[in-house]
Amino acid sequence: MIDPLIALPGYVLNRAAAANLANLNQQLSKLGLRHSDASLLMLVASNAGLTQSDAGKMLDIQRANMVPLVSRLMKRDLILKEPVDGRSHGLFLTRKGKAFHKEAVAIINDLEARMLESVSEDLRPHLMPILGALWDFNMKKPAG
Amino acid sequence: MIDPLIALPGYVLNRAAAANLANLNQQLSKLGLRHSDASLLMLVASNAGLTQSDAGKMLDIQRANMVPLVSRLMKRDLILKEPVDGRSHGLFLTRKGKAFHKEAVAIINDLEARMLESVSEDLRPHLMPILGALWDFNMKKPAG
DNA sequence: TGTGCATTGCTATTGCCAATAGCATTTTAT
DNA sequence: ATAAAATGCTATTGGCAATAGCAATGCACA
């Protein structure tokens, strides 16, 4: 069987990312969290009071799609909202949210560390520069 | 604003892949194709007569999810099935499918080439080995 | 040779996530 | 004061992965 796809960086990038996401979600399911939950917890932990819109911009999630994400974490008493002005609300971690955040970070750091170690030591320093370059390129929507 | 996520290889991997997929799909929409369509066309082009199941295994798409994918391409007269035995069918490109395949490959190669060039020349040789290592690690479902 | 098991393709359903359009309210800019 | 932008939201759609289960077929082995 010939696989013409595995020679394509973009294809391998996507397969690697999909597999990584699956692993991450499997690990996070121990806490009943999804990767999107965990990323929001981490963002709020580092930026207490930031707006739902701002979080969406950083995570590249549209305003409309932030609604169910925030609602779910609020229902589970992991985050709370406080009015900033008449239309926007600041997000904060609850006590319980801080505990979950801590555990999520532990899980994520463990997976990230093991993934890093799977890359040979001489290539490891080039990992982030390369991924960063790929991200930059594709974020600029290079129409062609 | 502090972004604790951009230091995580897994997160950057996923953002890069998502952005890449969006670009690819945007380019392929010129042909009315999705990335999954294009990958199947490429696989069938290189392995005429392969089975729907085998294609699914190579693409990591489950049998059940191959059905709508194959059906769509059959309806558009890009691929056809021929019975191999009583239960499995071999997939082949039609004449029209070959033409679409050629155009899809051109689009994909162009995007891949431009993406590669966005990585500095000294890092470029390390790209595939690193992505391959990340893929391998995450594919082995490292439970923890 | 026949019996049990695996394979293939399929239906049907569920869940996650992205994308779009539109709305009411509030803030900001001119 | 008025126009424009921002914020949060509803509702809907589409793409794709995952699961369970089914009928038909092929295969291995006693």
Short mmCIF file of C-alpha atoms (C1' of nucleotides) in Angstrom, two decimals:
data_model
loop_
_atom_site.label_atom_id
_atom_site.label_comp_id
_atom_site.label_asym_id
_atom_site.label_seq_id
_atom_site.Cartn_x
_atom_site.Cartn_y
_atom_site.Cartn_z
CA MET A 1 0.00 0.00 0.00
CA ILE A 2 1.35 3.37 -1.03
CA ASP A 3 0.50 6.30 1.17
CA PRO A 4 1.04 9.53 -0.73
CA LEU A 5 -0.13 11.57 2.25
CA ILE A 6 2.56 10.88 4.79
CA ALA A 7 5.03 12.91 2.79
CA LEU A 8 2.93 16.03 3.23
CA PRO A 9 3.85 18.17 6.23
CA GLY A 10 0.34 19.54 6.51
CA TYR A 11 -1.15 16.08 6.61
CA VAL A 12 1.27 14.84 9.25
CA LEU A 13 0.68 18.04 11.20
CA ASN A 14 -3.02 17.36 11.23
CA ARG A 15 -2.73 13.71 12.12
CA ALA A 16 -0.35 14.50 14.95
CA ALA A 17 -2.64 17.21 16.26
CA ALA A 18 -5.74 15.03 16.07
CA ALA A 19 -4.01 12.24 17.94
CA ASN A 20 -2.71 14.66 20.53
CA LEU A 21 -6.17 16.10 21.06
CA ALA A 22 -7.59 12.62 21.52
CA ASN A 23 -4.98 11.83 24.15
CA LEU A 24 -5.52 15.10 25.91
CA ASN A 25 -9.27 14.67 26.02
CA GLN A 26 -8.89 11.15 27.30
CA GLN A 27 -6.66 12.33 30.13
CA LEU A 28 -8.89 15.27 30.95
CA SER A 29 -11.95 13.06 31.08
CA LYS A 30 -10.68 11.95 34.48
CA LEU A 31 -11.79 15.39 35.65
CA GLY A 32 -14.89 15.45 33.48
CA LEU A 33 -13.28 18.21 31.43
CA ARG A 34 -12.79 18.69 27.73
CA HIS A 35 -9.76 20.37 26.22
CA SER A 36 -11.78 23.51 25.57
CA ASP A 37 -12.79 23.62 29.24
CA ALA A 38 -9.20 23.27 30.35
CA SER A 39 -7.93 25.97 28.02
CA LEU A 40 -10.52 28.41 29.31
CA LEU A 41 -9.69 27.55 32.92
CA MET A 42 -6.04 28.23 32.22
CA LEU A 43 -6.78 31.50 30.51
CA VAL A 44 -9.00 32.73 33.34
CA ALA A 45 -6.48 31.57 35.93
CA SER A 46 -3.86 33.79 34.34
CA ASN A 47 -6.18 36.70 33.63
CA ALA A 48 -8.78 36.94 36.34
CA GLY A 49 -11.64 39.17 35.26
CA LEU A 50 -11.07 38.99 31.56
CA THR A 51 -14.08 39.27 29.33
CA GLN A 52 -15.77 36.40 27.56
CA SER A 53 -15.07 38.15 24.26
CA ASP A 54 -11.42 38.60 25.06
CA ALA A 55 -11.10 34.97 26.01
CA GLY A 56 -12.71 34.04 22.73
CA LYS A 57 -10.26 36.17 20.80
CA MET A 58 -7.29 34.54 22.48
CA LEU A 59 -8.64 31.04 21.99
CA ASP A 60 -9.90 31.78 18.49
CA ILE A 61 -13.40 30.85 19.50
CA GLN A 62 -16.21 33.04 18.26
CA ARG A 63 -18.46 34.89 20.65
CA ALA A 64 -21.44 32.73 19.86
CA ASN A 65 -19.48 29.57 20.57
CA MET A 66 -18.19 30.87 23.88
CA VAL A 67 -21.69 30.83 25.31
CA PRO A 68 -22.15 27.09 25.87
CA LEU A 69 -18.52 26.76 26.97
CA VAL A 70 -18.86 29.40 29.68
CA SER A 71 -22.32 28.21 30.66
CA ARG A 72 -21.12 24.68 31.21
CA LEU A 73 -18.28 25.77 33.47
CA MET A 74 -20.61 28.08 35.37
CA LYS A 75 -23.14 25.32 35.92
CA ARG A 76 -20.36 23.19 37.37
CA ASP A 77 -19.38 26.05 39.63
CA LEU A 78 -15.87 26.28 38.20
CA ILE A 79 -16.08 29.87 37.00
CA LEU A 80 -18.28 32.83 37.75
CA LYS A 81 -19.15 36.10 36.08
CA GLU A 82 -19.12 39.56 37.55
CA PRO A 83 -20.51 42.53 35.66
CA VAL A 84 -17.85 44.89 34.36
CA ASP A 85 -20.18 47.33 32.68
CA GLY A 86 -23.65 47.15 31.27
CA ARG A 87 -22.84 44.57 28.66
CA SER A 88 -19.65 42.70 29.52
CA HIS A 89 -18.84 40.38 32.41
CA GLY A 90 -15.49 39.47 33.88
CA LEU A 91 -14.68 35.80 34.34
CA PHE A 92 -13.18 34.45 37.54
CA LEU A 93 -12.30 31.05 38.88
CA THR A 94 -14.27 29.83 41.86
CA ARG A 95 -12.53 27.99 44.66
CA LYS A 96 -13.57 24.75 43.04
CA GLY A 97 -12.43 26.08 39.68
CA LYS A 98 -8.98 26.76 41.08
CA ALA A 99 -8.74 23.18 42.29
CA PHE A 100 -9.79 21.81 38.93
CA HIS A 101 -7.42 24.16 37.21
CA LYS A 102 -4.55 22.85 39.28
CA GLU A 103 -5.36 19.26 38.41
CA ALA A 104 -5.88 20.04 34.75
CA VAL A 105 -2.51 21.77 34.59
CA ALA A 106 -0.87 18.74 36.14
CA ILE A 107 -2.43 16.46 33.54
CA ILE A 108 -1.53 18.77 30.69
CA ASN A 109 2.03 19.32 31.83
CA ASP A 110 2.55 15.60 32.19
CA LEU A 111 1.32 14.88 28.68
CA GLU A 112 3.30 17.76 27.22
CA ALA A 113 6.45 16.66 28.99
CA ARG A 114 6.16 13.09 27.78
CA MET A 115 5.45 14.29 24.27
CA LEU A 116 8.51 16.50 24.34
CA GLU A 117 10.67 13.63 25.52
CA SER A 118 9.52 11.56 22.58
CA VAL A 119 11.38 13.97 20.31
CA SER A 120 15.09 13.25 20.13
CA GLU A 121 17.16 15.58 22.22
CA ASP A 122 18.91 17.22 19.30
CA LEU A 123 15.63 18.06 17.58
CA ARG A 124 13.83 19.20 20.71
CA PRO A 125 15.05 22.82 20.67
CA HIS A 126 13.63 23.22 17.17
CA LEU A 127 10.16 22.05 18.05
CA MET A 128 8.56 25.28 19.20
CA PRO A 129 10.20 27.47 16.55
CA ILE A 130 8.93 25.17 13.83
CA LEU A 131 5.41 24.85 15.23
CA GLY A 132 5.33 28.58 15.75
CA ALA A 133 6.32 29.20 12.16
CA LEU A 134 3.61 26.86 10.90
CA TRP A 135 1.05 28.57 13.09
CA ASP A 136 2.10 32.01 11.91
CA PHE A 137 2.00 31.03 8.29
CA ASN A 138 -1.44 29.51 8.46
CA MET A 139 -2.90 32.24 10.66
CA LYS A 140 -2.14 34.87 8.10
CA LYS A 141 -4.68 33.23 5.81
CA PRO A 142 -2.32 33.08 2.86
CA ALA A 143 -4.92 33.04 0.12
CA GLY A 144 -2.50 31.83 -2.45
CA MET B 1 -2.91 39.76 28.63
CA ILE B 2 -0.98 36.69 29.61
CA ASP B 3 -1.40 33.62 27.44
CA PRO B 4 -0.26 30.55 29.33
CA LEU B 5 -1.16 28.32 26.39
CA ILE B 6 1.29 29.45 23.75
CA ALA B 7 4.13 27.86 25.68
CA LEU B 8 2.56 24.43 25.31
CA PRO B 9 3.74 22.46 22.27
CA GLY B 10 0.49 20.52 22.13
CA TYR B 11 -1.56 23.69 22.06
CA VAL B 12 0.55 25.29 19.37
CA LEU B 13 0.45 22.04 17.44
CA ASN B 14 -3.32 22.08 17.51
CA ARG B 15 -3.68 25.73 16.62
CA ALA B 16 -1.28 25.34 13.71
CA ALA B 17 -3.13 22.28 12.47
CA ALA B 18 -6.53 23.91 12.77
CA ALA B 19 -5.35 26.97 10.87
CA ASN B 20 -3.75 24.79 8.23
CA LEU B 21 -6.93 22.79 7.80
CA ALA B 22 -8.95 25.97 7.41
CA ASN B 23 -6.60 27.19 4.69
CA LEU B 24 -6.62 23.87 2.93
CA ASN B 25 -10.39 23.67 2.96
CA GLN B 26 -10.65 27.19 1.69
CA GLN B 27 -8.36 26.42 -1.22
CA LEU B 28 -10.09 23.13 -1.98
CA SER B 29 -13.49 24.81 -1.98
CA LYS B 30 -12.54 26.10 -5.43
CA LEU B 31 -13.08 22.53 -6.56
CA GLY B 32 -16.05 21.95 -4.29
CA LEU B 33 -13.93 19.50 -2.29
CA ARG B 34 -13.23 19.11 1.39
CA HIS B 35 -9.90 17.97 2.76
CA SER B 36 -11.34 14.55 3.47
CA ASP B 37 -12.45 14.24 -0.15
CA ALA B 38 -9.02 15.21 -1.39
CA SER B 39 -7.23 12.75 0.87
CA LEU B 40 -9.42 9.91 -0.34
CA LEU B 41 -8.88 10.90 -3.98
CA MET B 42 -5.14 10.84 -3.41
CA LEU B 43 -5.28 7.49 -1.70
CA VAL B 44 -7.35 5.92 -4.46
CA ALA B 45 -5.15 7.47 -7.12
CA SER B 46 -2.12 5.74 -5.64
CA ASN B 47 -3.92 2.49 -4.87
CA ALA B 48 -6.54 1.80 -7.49
CA GLY B 49 -8.94 -0.87 -6.33
CA LEU B 50 -8.27 -0.59 -2.65
CA THR B 51 -11.11 -1.35 -0.33
CA GLN B 52 -13.20 1.17 1.54
CA SER B 53 -12.09 -0.44 4.79
CA ASP B 54 -8.43 -0.27 3.86
CA ALA B 55 -8.78 3.38 2.92
CA GLY B 56 -10.39 4.00 6.26
CA LYS B 57 -7.56 2.31 8.09
CA MET B 58 -4.96 4.42 6.32
CA LEU B 59 -6.87 7.64 6.89
CA ASP B 60 -7.86 6.69 10.43
CA ILE B 61 -11.51 7.03 9.56
CA GLN B 62 -13.85 4.39 10.88
CA ARG B 63 -15.83 2.20 8.54
CA ALA B 64 -19.11 3.81 9.48
CA ASN B 65 -17.74 7.27 8.72
CA MET B 66 -16.37 6.22 5.37
CA VAL B 67 -19.87 5.65 4.06
CA PRO B 68 -20.97 9.25 3.55
CA LEU B 69 -17.51 10.19 2.30
CA VAL B 70 -17.48 7.54 -0.41
CA SER B 71 -21.13 8.14 -1.25
CA ARG B 72 -20.56 11.80 -1.81
CA LEU B 73 -17.68 11.22 -4.19
CA MET B 74 -19.65 8.55 -6.02
CA LYS B 75 -22.61 10.85 -6.45
CA ARG B 76 -20.32 13.40 -7.98
CA ASP B 77 -18.93 10.75 -10.31
CA LEU B 78 -15.39 11.13 -9.02
CA ILE B 79 -14.95 7.55 -7.84
CA LEU B 80 -16.65 4.27 -8.53
CA LYS B 81 -16.89 0.91 -6.82
CA GLU B 82 -16.33 -2.50 -8.35
CA PRO B 83 -17.11 -5.66 -6.43
CA VAL B 84 -14.02 -7.51 -5.28
CA ASP B 85 -15.84 -10.33 -3.54
CA GLY B 86 -19.24 -10.75 -2.02
CA ARG B 87 -18.77 -8.11 0.58
CA SER B 88 -15.99 -5.67 -0.35
CA HIS B 89 -15.73 -3.26 -3.23
CA GLY B 90 -12.62 -1.81 -4.81
CA LEU B 91 -12.45 1.96 -5.26
CA PHE B 92 -11.33 3.53 -8.52
CA LEU B 93 -11.08 7.04 -9.86
CA THR B 94 -13.34 7.90 -12.75
CA ARG B 95 -12.04 10.02 -15.61
CA LYS B 96 -13.55 13.02 -13.91
CA GLY B 97 -12.08 11.88 -10.62
CA LYS B 98 -8.61 11.81 -12.15
CA ALA B 99 -9.02 15.36 -13.35
CA PHE B 100 -10.17 16.54 -9.94
CA HIS B 101 -7.36 14.63 -8.31
CA LYS B 102 -4.83 16.40 -10.48
CA GLU B 103 -6.20 19.80 -9.58
CA ALA B 104 -6.45 18.94 -5.90
CA VAL B 105 -2.84 17.79 -5.86
CA ALA B 106 -1.78 21.06 -7.46
CA ILE B 107 -3.61 23.04 -4.80
CA ILE B 108 -2.23 20.93 -1.98
CA ASN B 109 1.32 20.97 -3.23
CA ASP B 110 1.20 24.72 -3.61
CA LEU B 111 0.00 25.22 -0.05
CA GLU B 112 2.47 22.71 1.33
CA ALA B 113 5.33 24.33 -0.54
CA ARG B 114 4.48 27.79 0.69
CA MET B 115 4.10 26.50 4.21
CA LEU B 116 7.49 24.82 4.05
CA GLU B 117 9.09 28.00 2.81
CA SER B 118 7.71 29.87 5.79
CA VAL B 119 10.02 27.82 7.98
CA SER B 120 13.55 29.13 8.05
CA GLU B 121 15.92 27.16 5.89
CA ASP B 122 18.01 25.84 8.75
CA LEU B 123 14.97 24.48 10.56
CA ARG B 124 13.28 23.04 7.50
CA PRO B 125 15.10 19.69 7.49
CA HIS B 126 13.88 19.06 11.03
CA LEU B 127 10.24 19.62 10.27
CA MET B 128 9.16 16.19 9.16
CA PRO B 129 11.22 14.29 11.74
CA ILE B 130 9.66 16.36 14.51
CA LEU B 131 6.11 16.10 13.24
CA GLY B 132 6.65 12.39 12.69
CA ALA B 133 7.84 11.96 16.26
CA LEU B 134 4.81 13.82 17.60
CA TRP B 135 2.51 11.71 15.49
CA ASP B 136 4.15 8.50 16.63
CA PHE B 137 4.00 9.46 20.27
CA ASN B 138 0.35 10.38 20.21
CA MET B 139 -0.69 7.46 18.07
CA LYS B 140 0.58 4.98 20.58
CA LYS B 141 -2.13 6.17 22.95
CA PRO B 142 0.25 6.70 25.85
CA ALA B 143 -2.24 6.30 28.65
CA GLY B 144 -0.03 7.96 31.14
"C1'" DT C 1 -17.32 -30.26 5.80
"C1'" DG C 2 -19.40 -27.64 8.74
"C1'" DT C 3 -19.20 -24.47 12.59
"C1'" DG C 4 -17.48 -20.35 14.83
"C1'" DC C 5 -15.25 -16.14 14.17
"C1'" DA C 6 -13.75 -12.12 11.70
"C1'" DT C 7 -14.58 -8.85 8.05
"C1'" DT C 8 -17.16 -5.63 5.19
"C1'" DG C 9 -20.44 -2.26 4.46
"C1'" DC C 10 -24.16 -0.26 6.26
"C1'" DT C 11 -27.98 2.38 9.41
"C1'" DA C 12 -28.88 5.22 13.11
"C1'" DT C 13 -27.63 8.01 16.64
"C1'" DT C 14 -24.86 10.95 19.56
"C1'" DG C 15 -21.52 14.47 20.74
"C1'" DC C 16 -18.05 18.09 19.93
"C1'" DC C 17 -16.88 22.00 17.72
"C1'" DA C 18 -16.91 25.76 14.06
"C1'" DA C 19 -19.60 29.00 11.33
"C1'" DT C 20 -23.39 32.12 10.21
"C1'" DA C 21 -27.23 35.27 10.74
"C1'" DG C 22 -29.73 37.98 13.50
"C1'" DC C 23 -31.19 40.43 17.93
"C1'" DA C 24 -31.24 43.63 22.14
"C1'" DT C 25 -28.51 46.25 24.93
"C1'" DT C 26 -24.86 49.19 25.94
"C1'" DT C 27 -20.79 51.79 25.01
"C1'" DT C 28 -18.00 54.80 22.23
"C1'" DA C 29 -16.99 58.19 18.74
"C1'" DT C 30 -18.07 62.17 16.11
"C1'" DA D 1 -27.47 63.65 19.60
"C1'" DT D 2 -26.76 60.36 16.50
"C1'" DA D 3 -24.16 56.75 14.16
"C1'" DA D 4 -21.16 53.00 14.73
"C1'" DA D 5 -19.11 49.40 17.29
"C1'" DA D 6 -19.01 46.05 20.96
"C1'" DT D 7 -21.01 42.45 23.97
"C1'" DG D 8 -23.63 38.58 24.94
"C1'" DC D 9 -27.00 35.92 23.34
"C1'" DT D 10 -30.46 32.61 20.38
"C1'" DA D 11 -31.01 29.56 16.78
"C1'" DT D 12 -29.43 26.97 13.24
"C1'" DT D 13 -26.31 24.56 10.17
"C1'" DG D 14 -22.44 21.67 8.73
"C1'" DG D 15 -18.37 18.73 9.25
"C1'" DC D 16 -16.49 15.11 11.46
"C1'" DA D 17 -15.61 11.42 15.15
"C1'" DA D 18 -17.53 7.75 18.03
"C1'" DT D 19 -20.62 3.99 19.28
"C1'" DA D 20 -23.86 0.21 18.86
"C1'" DG D 21 -25.89 -2.89 16.18
"C1'" DC D 22 -27.18 -5.56 11.79
"C1'" DA D 23 -26.97 -8.61 7.54
"C1'" DA D 24 -24.14 -10.77 4.44
"C1'" DT D 25 -19.95 -12.83 3.29
"C1'" DG D 26 -15.44 -14.99 3.73
"C1'" DC D 27 -12.14 -17.69 6.43
"C1'" DA D 28 -9.90 -20.96 9.61
"C1'" DC D 29 -9.77 -25.10 11.67
"C1'" DA D 30 -11.34 -29.10 14.10
#
